[in-house]
PDB file of C-alpha atoms in Angstrom:
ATOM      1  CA  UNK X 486       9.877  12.051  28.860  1.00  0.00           C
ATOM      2  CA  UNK X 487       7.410  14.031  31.286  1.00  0.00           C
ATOM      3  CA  UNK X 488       4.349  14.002  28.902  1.00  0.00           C
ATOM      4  CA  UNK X 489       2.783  17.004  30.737  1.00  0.00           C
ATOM      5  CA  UNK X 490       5.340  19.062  30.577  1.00  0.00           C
ATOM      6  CA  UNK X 491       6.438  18.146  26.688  1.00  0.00           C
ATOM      7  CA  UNK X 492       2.549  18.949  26.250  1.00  0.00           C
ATOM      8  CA  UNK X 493       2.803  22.306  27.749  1.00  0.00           C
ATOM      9  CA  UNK X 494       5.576  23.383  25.561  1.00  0.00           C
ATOM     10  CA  UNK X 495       4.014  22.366  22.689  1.00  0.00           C
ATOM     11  CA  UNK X 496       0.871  23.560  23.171  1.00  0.00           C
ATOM     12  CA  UNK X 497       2.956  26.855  24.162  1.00  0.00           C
ATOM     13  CA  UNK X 498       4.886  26.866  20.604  1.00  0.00           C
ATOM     14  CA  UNK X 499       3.129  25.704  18.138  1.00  0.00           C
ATOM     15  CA  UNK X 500      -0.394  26.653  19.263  1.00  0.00           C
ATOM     16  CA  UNK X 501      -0.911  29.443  21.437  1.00  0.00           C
ATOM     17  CA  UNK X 502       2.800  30.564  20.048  1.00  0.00           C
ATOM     18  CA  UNK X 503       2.012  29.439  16.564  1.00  0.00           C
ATOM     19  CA  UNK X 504       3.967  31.594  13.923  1.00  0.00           C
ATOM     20  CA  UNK X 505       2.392  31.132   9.829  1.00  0.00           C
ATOM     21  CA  UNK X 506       2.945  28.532   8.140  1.00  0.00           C
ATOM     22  CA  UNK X 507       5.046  29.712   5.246  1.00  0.00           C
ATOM     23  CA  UNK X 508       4.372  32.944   3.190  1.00  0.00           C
ATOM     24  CA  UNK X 509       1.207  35.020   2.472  1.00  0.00           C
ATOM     25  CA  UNK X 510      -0.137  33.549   6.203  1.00  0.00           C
ATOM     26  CA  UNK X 511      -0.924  35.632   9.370  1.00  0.00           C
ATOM     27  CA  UNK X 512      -1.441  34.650  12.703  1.00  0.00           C
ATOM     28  CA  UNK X 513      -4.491  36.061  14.721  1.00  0.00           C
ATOM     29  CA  UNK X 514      -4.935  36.257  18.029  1.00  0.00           C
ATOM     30  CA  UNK X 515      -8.166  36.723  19.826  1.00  0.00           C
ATOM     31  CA  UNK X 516      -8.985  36.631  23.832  1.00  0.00           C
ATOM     32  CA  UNK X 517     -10.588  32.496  22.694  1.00  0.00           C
ATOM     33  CA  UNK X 518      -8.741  31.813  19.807  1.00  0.00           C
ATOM     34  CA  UNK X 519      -5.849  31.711  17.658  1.00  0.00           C
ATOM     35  CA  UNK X 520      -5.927  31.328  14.162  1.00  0.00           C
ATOM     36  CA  UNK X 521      -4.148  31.032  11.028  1.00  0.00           C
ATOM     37  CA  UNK X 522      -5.494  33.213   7.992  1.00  0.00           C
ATOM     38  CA  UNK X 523      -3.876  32.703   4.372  1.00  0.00           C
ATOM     39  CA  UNK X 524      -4.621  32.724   0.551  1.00  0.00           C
ATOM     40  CA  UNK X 525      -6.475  30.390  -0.961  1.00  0.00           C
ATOM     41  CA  UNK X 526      -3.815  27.859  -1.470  1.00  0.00           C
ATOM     42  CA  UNK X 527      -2.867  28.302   2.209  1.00  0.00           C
ATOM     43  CA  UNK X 528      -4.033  26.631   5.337  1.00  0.00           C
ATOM     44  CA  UNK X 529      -7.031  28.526   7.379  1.00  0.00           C
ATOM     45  CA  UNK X 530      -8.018  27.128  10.546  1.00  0.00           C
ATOM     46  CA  UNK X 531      -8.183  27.248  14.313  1.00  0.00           C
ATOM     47  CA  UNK X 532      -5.204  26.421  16.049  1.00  0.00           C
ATOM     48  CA  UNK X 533      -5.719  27.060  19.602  1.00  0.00           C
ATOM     49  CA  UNK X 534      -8.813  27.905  22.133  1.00  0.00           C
ATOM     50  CA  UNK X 535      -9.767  28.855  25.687  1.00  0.00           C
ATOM     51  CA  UNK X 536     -13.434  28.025  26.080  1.00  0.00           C
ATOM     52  CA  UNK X 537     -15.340  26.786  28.190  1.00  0.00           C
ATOM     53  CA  UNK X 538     -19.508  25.211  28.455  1.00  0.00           C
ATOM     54  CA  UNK X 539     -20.008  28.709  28.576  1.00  0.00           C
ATOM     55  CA  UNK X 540     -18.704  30.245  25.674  1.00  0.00           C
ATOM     56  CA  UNK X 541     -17.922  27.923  23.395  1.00  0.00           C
ATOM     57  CA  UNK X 542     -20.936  27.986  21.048  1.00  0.00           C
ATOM     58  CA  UNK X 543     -20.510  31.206  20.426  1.00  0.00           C
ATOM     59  CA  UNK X 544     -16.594  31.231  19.842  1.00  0.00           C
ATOM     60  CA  UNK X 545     -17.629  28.680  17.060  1.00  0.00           C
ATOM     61  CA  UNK X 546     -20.360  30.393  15.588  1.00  0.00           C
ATOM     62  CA  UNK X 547     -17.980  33.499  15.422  1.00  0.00           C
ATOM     63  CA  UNK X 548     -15.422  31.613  13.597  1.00  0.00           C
ATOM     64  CA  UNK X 549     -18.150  30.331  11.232  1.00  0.00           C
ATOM     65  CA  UNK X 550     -18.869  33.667  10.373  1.00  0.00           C
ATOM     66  CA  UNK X 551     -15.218  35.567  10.049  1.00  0.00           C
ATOM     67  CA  UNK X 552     -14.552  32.575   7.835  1.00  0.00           C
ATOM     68  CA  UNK X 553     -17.082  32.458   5.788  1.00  0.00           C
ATOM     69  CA  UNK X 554     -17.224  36.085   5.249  1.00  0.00           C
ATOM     70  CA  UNK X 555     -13.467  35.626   3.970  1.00  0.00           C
ATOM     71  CA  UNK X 556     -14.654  33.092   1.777  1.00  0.00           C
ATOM     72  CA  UNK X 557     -12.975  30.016   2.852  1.00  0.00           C
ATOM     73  CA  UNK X 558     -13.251  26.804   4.132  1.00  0.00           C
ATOM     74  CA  UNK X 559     -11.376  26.111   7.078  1.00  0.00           C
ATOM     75  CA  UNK X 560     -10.090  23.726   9.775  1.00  0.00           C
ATOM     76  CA  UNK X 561     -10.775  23.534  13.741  1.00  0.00           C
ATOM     77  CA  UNK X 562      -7.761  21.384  14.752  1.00  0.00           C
ATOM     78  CA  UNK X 563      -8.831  20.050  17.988  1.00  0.00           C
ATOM     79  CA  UNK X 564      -6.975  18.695  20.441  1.00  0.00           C
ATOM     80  CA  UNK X 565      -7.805  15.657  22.801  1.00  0.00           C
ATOM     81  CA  UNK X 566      -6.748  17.622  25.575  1.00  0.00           C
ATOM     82  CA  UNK X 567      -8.997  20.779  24.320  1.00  0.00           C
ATOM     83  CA  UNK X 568     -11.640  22.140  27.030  1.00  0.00           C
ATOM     84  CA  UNK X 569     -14.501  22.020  27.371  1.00  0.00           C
ATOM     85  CA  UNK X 570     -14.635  18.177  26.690  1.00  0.00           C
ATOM     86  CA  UNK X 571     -17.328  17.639  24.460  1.00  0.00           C
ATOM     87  CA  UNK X 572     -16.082  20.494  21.984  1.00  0.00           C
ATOM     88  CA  UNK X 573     -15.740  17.925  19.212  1.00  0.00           C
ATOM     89  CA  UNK X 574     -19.550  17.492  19.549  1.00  0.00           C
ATOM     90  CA  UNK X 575     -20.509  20.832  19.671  1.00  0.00           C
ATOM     91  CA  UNK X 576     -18.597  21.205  15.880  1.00  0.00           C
ATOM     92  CA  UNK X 577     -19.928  18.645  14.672  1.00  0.00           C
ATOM     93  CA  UNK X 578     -23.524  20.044  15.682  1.00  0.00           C
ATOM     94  CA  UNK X 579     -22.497  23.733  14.092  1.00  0.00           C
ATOM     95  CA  UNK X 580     -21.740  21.999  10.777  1.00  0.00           C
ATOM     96  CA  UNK X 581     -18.109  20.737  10.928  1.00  0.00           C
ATOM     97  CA  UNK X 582     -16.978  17.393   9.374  1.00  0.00           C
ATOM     98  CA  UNK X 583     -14.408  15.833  10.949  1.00  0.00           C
ATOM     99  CA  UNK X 584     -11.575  13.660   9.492  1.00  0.00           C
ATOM    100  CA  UNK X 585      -9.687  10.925  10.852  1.00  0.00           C
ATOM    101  CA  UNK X 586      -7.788  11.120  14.564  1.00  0.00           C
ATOM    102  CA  UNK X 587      -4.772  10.850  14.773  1.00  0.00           C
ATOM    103  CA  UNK X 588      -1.697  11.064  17.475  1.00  0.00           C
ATOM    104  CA  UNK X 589       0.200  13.693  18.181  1.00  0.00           C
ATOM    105  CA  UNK X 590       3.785  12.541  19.097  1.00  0.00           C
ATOM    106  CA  UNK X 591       6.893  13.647  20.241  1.00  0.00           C
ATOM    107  CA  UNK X 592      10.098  12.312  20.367  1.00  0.00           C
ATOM    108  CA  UNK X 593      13.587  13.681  21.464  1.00  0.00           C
ATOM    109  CA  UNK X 594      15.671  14.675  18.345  1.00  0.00           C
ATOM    110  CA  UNK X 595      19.025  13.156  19.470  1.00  0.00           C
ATOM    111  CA  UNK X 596      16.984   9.807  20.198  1.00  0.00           C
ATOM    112  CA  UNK X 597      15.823   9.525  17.058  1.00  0.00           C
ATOM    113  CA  UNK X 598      19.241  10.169  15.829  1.00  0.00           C
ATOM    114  CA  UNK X 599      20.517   7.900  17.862  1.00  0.00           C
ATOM    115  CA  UNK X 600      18.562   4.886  17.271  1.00  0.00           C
ATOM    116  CA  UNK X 601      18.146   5.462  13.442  1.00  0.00           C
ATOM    117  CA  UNK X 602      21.855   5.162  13.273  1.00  0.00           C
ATOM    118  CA  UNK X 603      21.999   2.088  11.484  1.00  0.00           C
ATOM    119  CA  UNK X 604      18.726   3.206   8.457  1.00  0.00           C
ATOM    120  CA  UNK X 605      19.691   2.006   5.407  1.00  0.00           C
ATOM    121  CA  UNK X 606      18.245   2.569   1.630  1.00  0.00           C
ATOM    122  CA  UNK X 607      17.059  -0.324  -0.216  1.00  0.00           C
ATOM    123  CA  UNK X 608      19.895  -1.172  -3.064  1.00  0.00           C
ATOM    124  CA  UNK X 609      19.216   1.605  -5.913  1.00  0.00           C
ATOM    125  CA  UNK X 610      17.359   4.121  -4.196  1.00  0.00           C
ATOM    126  CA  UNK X 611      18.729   7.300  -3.428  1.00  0.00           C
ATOM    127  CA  UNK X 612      17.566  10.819  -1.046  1.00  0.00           C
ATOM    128  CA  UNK X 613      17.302  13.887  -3.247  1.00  0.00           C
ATOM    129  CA  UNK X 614      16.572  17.200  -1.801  1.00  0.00           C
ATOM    130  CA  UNK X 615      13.666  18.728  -3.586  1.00  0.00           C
ATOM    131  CA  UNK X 616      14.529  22.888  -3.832  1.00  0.00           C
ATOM    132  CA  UNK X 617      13.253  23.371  -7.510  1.00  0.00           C
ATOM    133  CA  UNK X 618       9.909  22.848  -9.454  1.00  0.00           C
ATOM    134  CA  UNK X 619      10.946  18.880 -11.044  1.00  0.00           C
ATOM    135  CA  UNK X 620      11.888  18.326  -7.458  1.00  0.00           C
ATOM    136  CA  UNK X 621       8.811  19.830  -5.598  1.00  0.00           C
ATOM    137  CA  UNK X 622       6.854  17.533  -9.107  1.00  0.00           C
ATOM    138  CA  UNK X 623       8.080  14.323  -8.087  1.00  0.00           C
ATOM    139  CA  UNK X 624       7.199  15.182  -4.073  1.00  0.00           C
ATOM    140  CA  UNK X 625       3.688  15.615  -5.750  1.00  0.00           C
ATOM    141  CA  UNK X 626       3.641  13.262  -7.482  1.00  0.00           C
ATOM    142  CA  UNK X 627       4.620  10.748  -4.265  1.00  0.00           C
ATOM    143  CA  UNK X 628       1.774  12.528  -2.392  1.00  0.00           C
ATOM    144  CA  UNK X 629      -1.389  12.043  -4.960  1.00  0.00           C
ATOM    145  CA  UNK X 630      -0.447   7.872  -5.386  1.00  0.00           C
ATOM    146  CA  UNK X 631      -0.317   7.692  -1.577  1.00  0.00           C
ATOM    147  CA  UNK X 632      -2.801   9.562  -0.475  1.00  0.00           C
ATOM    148  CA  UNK X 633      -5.254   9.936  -3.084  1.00  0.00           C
ATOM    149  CA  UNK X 634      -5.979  13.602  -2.885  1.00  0.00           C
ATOM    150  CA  UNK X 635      -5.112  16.347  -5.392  1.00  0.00           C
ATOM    151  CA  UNK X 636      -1.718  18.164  -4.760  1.00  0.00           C
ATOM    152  CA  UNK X 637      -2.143  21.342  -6.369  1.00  0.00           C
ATOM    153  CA  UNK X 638      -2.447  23.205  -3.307  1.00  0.00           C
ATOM    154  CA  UNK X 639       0.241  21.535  -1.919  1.00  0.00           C
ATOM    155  CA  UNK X 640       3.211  22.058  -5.273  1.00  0.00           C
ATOM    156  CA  UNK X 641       1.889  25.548  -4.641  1.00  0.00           C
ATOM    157  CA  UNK X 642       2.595  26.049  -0.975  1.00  0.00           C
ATOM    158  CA  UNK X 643       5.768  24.198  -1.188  1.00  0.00           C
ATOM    159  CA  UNK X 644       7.055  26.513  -4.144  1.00  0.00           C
ATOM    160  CA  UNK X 645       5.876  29.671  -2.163  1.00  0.00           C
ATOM    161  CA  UNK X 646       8.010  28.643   1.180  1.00  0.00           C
ATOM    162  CA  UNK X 647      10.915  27.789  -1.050  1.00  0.00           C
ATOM    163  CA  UNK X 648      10.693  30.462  -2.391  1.00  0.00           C
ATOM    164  CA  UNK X 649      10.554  32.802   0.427  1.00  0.00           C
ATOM    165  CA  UNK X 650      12.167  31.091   3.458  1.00  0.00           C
ATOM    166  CA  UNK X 651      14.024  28.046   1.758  1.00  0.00           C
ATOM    167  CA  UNK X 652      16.149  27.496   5.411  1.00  0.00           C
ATOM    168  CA  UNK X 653      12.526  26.887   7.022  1.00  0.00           C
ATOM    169  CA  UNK X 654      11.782  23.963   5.175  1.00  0.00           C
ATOM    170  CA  UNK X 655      13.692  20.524   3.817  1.00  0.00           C
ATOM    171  CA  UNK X 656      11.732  18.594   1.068  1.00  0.00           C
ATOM    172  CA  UNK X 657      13.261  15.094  -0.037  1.00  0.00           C
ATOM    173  CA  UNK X 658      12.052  12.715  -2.157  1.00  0.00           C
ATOM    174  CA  UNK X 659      13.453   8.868  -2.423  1.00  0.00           C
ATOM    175  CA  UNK X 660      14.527   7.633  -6.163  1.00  0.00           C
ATOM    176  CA  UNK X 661      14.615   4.188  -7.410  1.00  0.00           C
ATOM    177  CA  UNK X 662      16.603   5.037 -11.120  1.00  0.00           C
ATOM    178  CA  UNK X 663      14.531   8.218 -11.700  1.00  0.00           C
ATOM    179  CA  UNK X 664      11.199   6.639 -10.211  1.00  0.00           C
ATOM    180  CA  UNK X 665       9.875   9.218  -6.862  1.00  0.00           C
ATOM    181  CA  UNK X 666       8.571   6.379  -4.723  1.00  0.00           C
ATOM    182  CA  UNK X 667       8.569   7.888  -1.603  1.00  0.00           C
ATOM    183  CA  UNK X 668       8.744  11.653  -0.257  1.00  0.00           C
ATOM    184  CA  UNK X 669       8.662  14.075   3.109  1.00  0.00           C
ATOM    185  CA  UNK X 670       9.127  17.108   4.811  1.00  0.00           C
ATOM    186  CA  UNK X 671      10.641  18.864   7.715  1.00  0.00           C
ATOM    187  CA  UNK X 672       9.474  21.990   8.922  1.00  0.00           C
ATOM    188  CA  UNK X 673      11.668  24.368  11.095  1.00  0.00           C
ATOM    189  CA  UNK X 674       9.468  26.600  12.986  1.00  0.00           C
ATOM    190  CA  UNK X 675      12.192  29.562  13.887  1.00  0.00           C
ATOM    191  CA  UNK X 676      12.368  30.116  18.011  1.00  0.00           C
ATOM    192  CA  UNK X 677      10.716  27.161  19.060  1.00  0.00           C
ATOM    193  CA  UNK X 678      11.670  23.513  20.609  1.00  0.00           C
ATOM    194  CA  UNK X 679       9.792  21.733  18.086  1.00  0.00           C
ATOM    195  CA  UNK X 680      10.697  20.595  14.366  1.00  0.00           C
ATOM    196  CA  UNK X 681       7.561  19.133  12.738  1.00  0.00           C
ATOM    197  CA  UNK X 682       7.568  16.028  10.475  1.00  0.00           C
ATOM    198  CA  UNK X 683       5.170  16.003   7.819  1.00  0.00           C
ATOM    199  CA  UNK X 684       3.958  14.091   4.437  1.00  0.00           C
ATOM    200  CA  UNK X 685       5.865  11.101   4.447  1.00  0.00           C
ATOM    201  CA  UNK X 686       4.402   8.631   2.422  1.00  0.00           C
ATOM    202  CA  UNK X 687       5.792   6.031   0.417  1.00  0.00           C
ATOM    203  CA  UNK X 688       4.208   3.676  -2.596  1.00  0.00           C
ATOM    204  CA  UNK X 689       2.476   0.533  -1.640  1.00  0.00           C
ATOM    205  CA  UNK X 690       4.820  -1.160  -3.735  1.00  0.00           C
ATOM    206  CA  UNK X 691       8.007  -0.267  -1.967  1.00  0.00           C
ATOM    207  CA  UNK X 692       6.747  -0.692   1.844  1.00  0.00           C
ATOM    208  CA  UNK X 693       7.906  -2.745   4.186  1.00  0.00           C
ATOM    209  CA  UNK X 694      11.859  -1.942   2.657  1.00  0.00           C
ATOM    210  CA  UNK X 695      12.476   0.379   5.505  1.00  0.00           C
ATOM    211  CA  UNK X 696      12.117   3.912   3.698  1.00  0.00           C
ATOM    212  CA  UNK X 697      10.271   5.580   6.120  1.00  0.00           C
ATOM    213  CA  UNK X 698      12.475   4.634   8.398  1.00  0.00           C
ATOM    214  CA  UNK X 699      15.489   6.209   6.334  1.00  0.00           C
ATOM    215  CA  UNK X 700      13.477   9.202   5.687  1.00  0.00           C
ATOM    216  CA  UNK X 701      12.615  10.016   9.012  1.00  0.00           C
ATOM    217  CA  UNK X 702      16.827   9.692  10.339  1.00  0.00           C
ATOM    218  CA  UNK X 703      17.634  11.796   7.305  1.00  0.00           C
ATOM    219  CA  UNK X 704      15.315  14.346   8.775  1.00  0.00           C
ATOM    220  CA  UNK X 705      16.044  14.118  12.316  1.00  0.00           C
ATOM    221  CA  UNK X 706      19.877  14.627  11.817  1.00  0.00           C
ATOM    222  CA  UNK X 707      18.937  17.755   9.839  1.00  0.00           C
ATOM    223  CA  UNK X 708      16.981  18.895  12.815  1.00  0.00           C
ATOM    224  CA  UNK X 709      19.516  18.370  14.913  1.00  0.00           C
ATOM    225  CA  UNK X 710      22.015  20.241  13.073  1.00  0.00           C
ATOM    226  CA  UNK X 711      19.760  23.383  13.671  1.00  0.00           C
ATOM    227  CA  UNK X 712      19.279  22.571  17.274  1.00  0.00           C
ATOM    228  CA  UNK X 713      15.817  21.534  17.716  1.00  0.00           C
ATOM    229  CA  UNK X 714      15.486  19.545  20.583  1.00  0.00           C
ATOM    230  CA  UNK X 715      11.843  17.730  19.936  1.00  0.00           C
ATOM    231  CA  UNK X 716      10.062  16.455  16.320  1.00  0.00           C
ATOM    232  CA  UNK X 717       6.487  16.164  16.136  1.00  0.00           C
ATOM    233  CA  UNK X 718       4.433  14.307  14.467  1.00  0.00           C
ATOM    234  CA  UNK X 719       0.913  13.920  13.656  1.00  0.00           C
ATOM    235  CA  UNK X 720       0.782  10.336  13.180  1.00  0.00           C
ATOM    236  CA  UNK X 721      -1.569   7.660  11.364  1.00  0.00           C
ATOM    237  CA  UNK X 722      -2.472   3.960  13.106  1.00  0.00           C
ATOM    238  CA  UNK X 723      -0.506   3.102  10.093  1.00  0.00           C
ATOM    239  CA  UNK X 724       3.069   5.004  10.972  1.00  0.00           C
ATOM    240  CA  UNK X 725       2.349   4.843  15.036  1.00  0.00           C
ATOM    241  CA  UNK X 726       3.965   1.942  15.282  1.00  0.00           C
ATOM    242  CA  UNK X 727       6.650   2.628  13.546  1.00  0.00           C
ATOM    243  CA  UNK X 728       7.021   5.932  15.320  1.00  0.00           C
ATOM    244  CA  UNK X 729       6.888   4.214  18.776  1.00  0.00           C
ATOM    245  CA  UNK X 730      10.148   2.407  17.637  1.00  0.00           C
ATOM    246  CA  UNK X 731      11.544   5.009  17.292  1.00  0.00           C
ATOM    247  CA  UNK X 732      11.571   6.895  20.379  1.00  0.00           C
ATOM    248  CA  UNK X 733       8.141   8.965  20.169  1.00  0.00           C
ATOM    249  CA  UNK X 734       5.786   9.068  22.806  1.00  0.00           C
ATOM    250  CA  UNK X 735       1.816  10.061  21.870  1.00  0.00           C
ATOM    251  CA  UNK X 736       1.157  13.032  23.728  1.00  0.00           C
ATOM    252  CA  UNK X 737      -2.243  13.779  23.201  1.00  0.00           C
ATOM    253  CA  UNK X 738      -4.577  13.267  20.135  1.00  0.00           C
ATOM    254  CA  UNK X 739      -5.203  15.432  17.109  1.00  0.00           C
ATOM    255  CA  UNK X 740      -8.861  15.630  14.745  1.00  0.00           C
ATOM    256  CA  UNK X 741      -9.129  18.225  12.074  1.00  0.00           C
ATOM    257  CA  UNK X 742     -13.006  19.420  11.982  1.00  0.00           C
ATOM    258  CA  UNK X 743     -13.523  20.820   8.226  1.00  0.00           C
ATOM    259  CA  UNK X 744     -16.211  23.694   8.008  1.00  0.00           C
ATOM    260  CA  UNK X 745     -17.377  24.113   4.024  1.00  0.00           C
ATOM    261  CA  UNK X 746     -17.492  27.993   3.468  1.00  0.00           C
TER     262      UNK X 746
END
């Protein structure tokens, strides 16, 4: 894989080319910035910038402000790749909290197809698609044990997309009898290369038995069936490895930066 190259497309897609997230979202599009403006439920944040030592203060104190005269909190996903260099610093020193890095991979679609061939569910457990509300419950469900946040937000964005562009979006959840123990997404982000991965997680008790393994081929054969060419990933020290396995490649680095309206 040329890395640079990979990285330009991305950044060229999903970023700079970024189309919402699902419905009730808008895209904005400054000379600095682009960013991603939605309800309350919805994800706001920054998605891409041109700054430089220059400018960038004030590009951030401007966001500070058009969010927080909206009235919500929001995200500055940076980028380790993001100019100028110390830009994480200079949000942290305008207020921002960041969260955990993590790394942005990539992998060829027919790769991972290809080498998750043999995936296998443990004896009992079975995929379900989850298109309804019990279904999109048990996905919730998956994501509070795992995670440890609240999924409100989430059962309510899922239900929205469904609703609204159901061919955008494949939800499954893994059942042992009628137990969810482990669940995921795939996003398909119309006109682009890339087909993002997202929320897998699976309960401590059923690790190690190869399930996000199995979730991740189910997911990549789906994408390949609608002719994406890449998945992406924003990936945990926890699933890297895992990932690596599997035919992604870390591209670059990814921190959200959380500013409190």
């Amino acid at each position: 894989m040329d890395h640079t190259a990979v990285l330009t497309h991305y950044d060229q897609d999903m970023r700079a080319g970024a189309q919402p997230d699902g419905p009730g979202a808008r895209i904005e599009r400054t000379a600095t910035v682009v960013r991603q403006v939605a309800d309350a439920h919805g994800w706001n944040g920054v998605l891409w910038s041109a700054l430089d030592e220059t400018n960038a203060d004030a590009v951030i104190a401007a966001q500070i402000a058009y969010y927080t005269g909206l009235g919500h909190p929001f995200e500055w996903k940076l980028h380790g790749h993001d100019l100028p260099g110390d830009l994480g610093p200079r949000l942290a020193a305008a207020g921002f909290t960041s969260e955990p890095e993590e790394a942005l991979m990539v992998a060829e679609t027919a790769e991972v197809v290809a080498l998750t061939a043999d995936a296998e569910l443990p004896e009992g457990v079975r995929i379900q698609r989850a298109d309804d509300a019990a279904g999109i419950a048990r996905v919730v469900d998956v994501h509070e044990k795992v995670f440890g946040t609240d999924g409100s937000g989430l059962r309510h964005r899922l239900l929205t997309h469904l609703a609204v562009d159901p061919g955008s979006l494949l939800v499954v959840v893994a059942l042992a009898g009628d137990e969810p123990v482990s669940a995921a997404r795939l996003e398909l982000v119309p006109g682009t290369r890339f087909a993002g991965l997202w929320g897998g997680g699976t309960l401590a008790a059923w690790r190690g038995r190869g399930l996000y393994r199995t979730l991740i081929a189910h997911r990549a054969r789906a994408a390949a069936a609608h002719g994406f060419r890449y998945l992406q990933v924003d990936a945990s020290p926890m699933s890297r490895p895992v990932l690596e396995r599997l035919g992604f490649h870390v591209l670059t680095t990814t921190t959200p930066y959380l500013y409190e309206a």
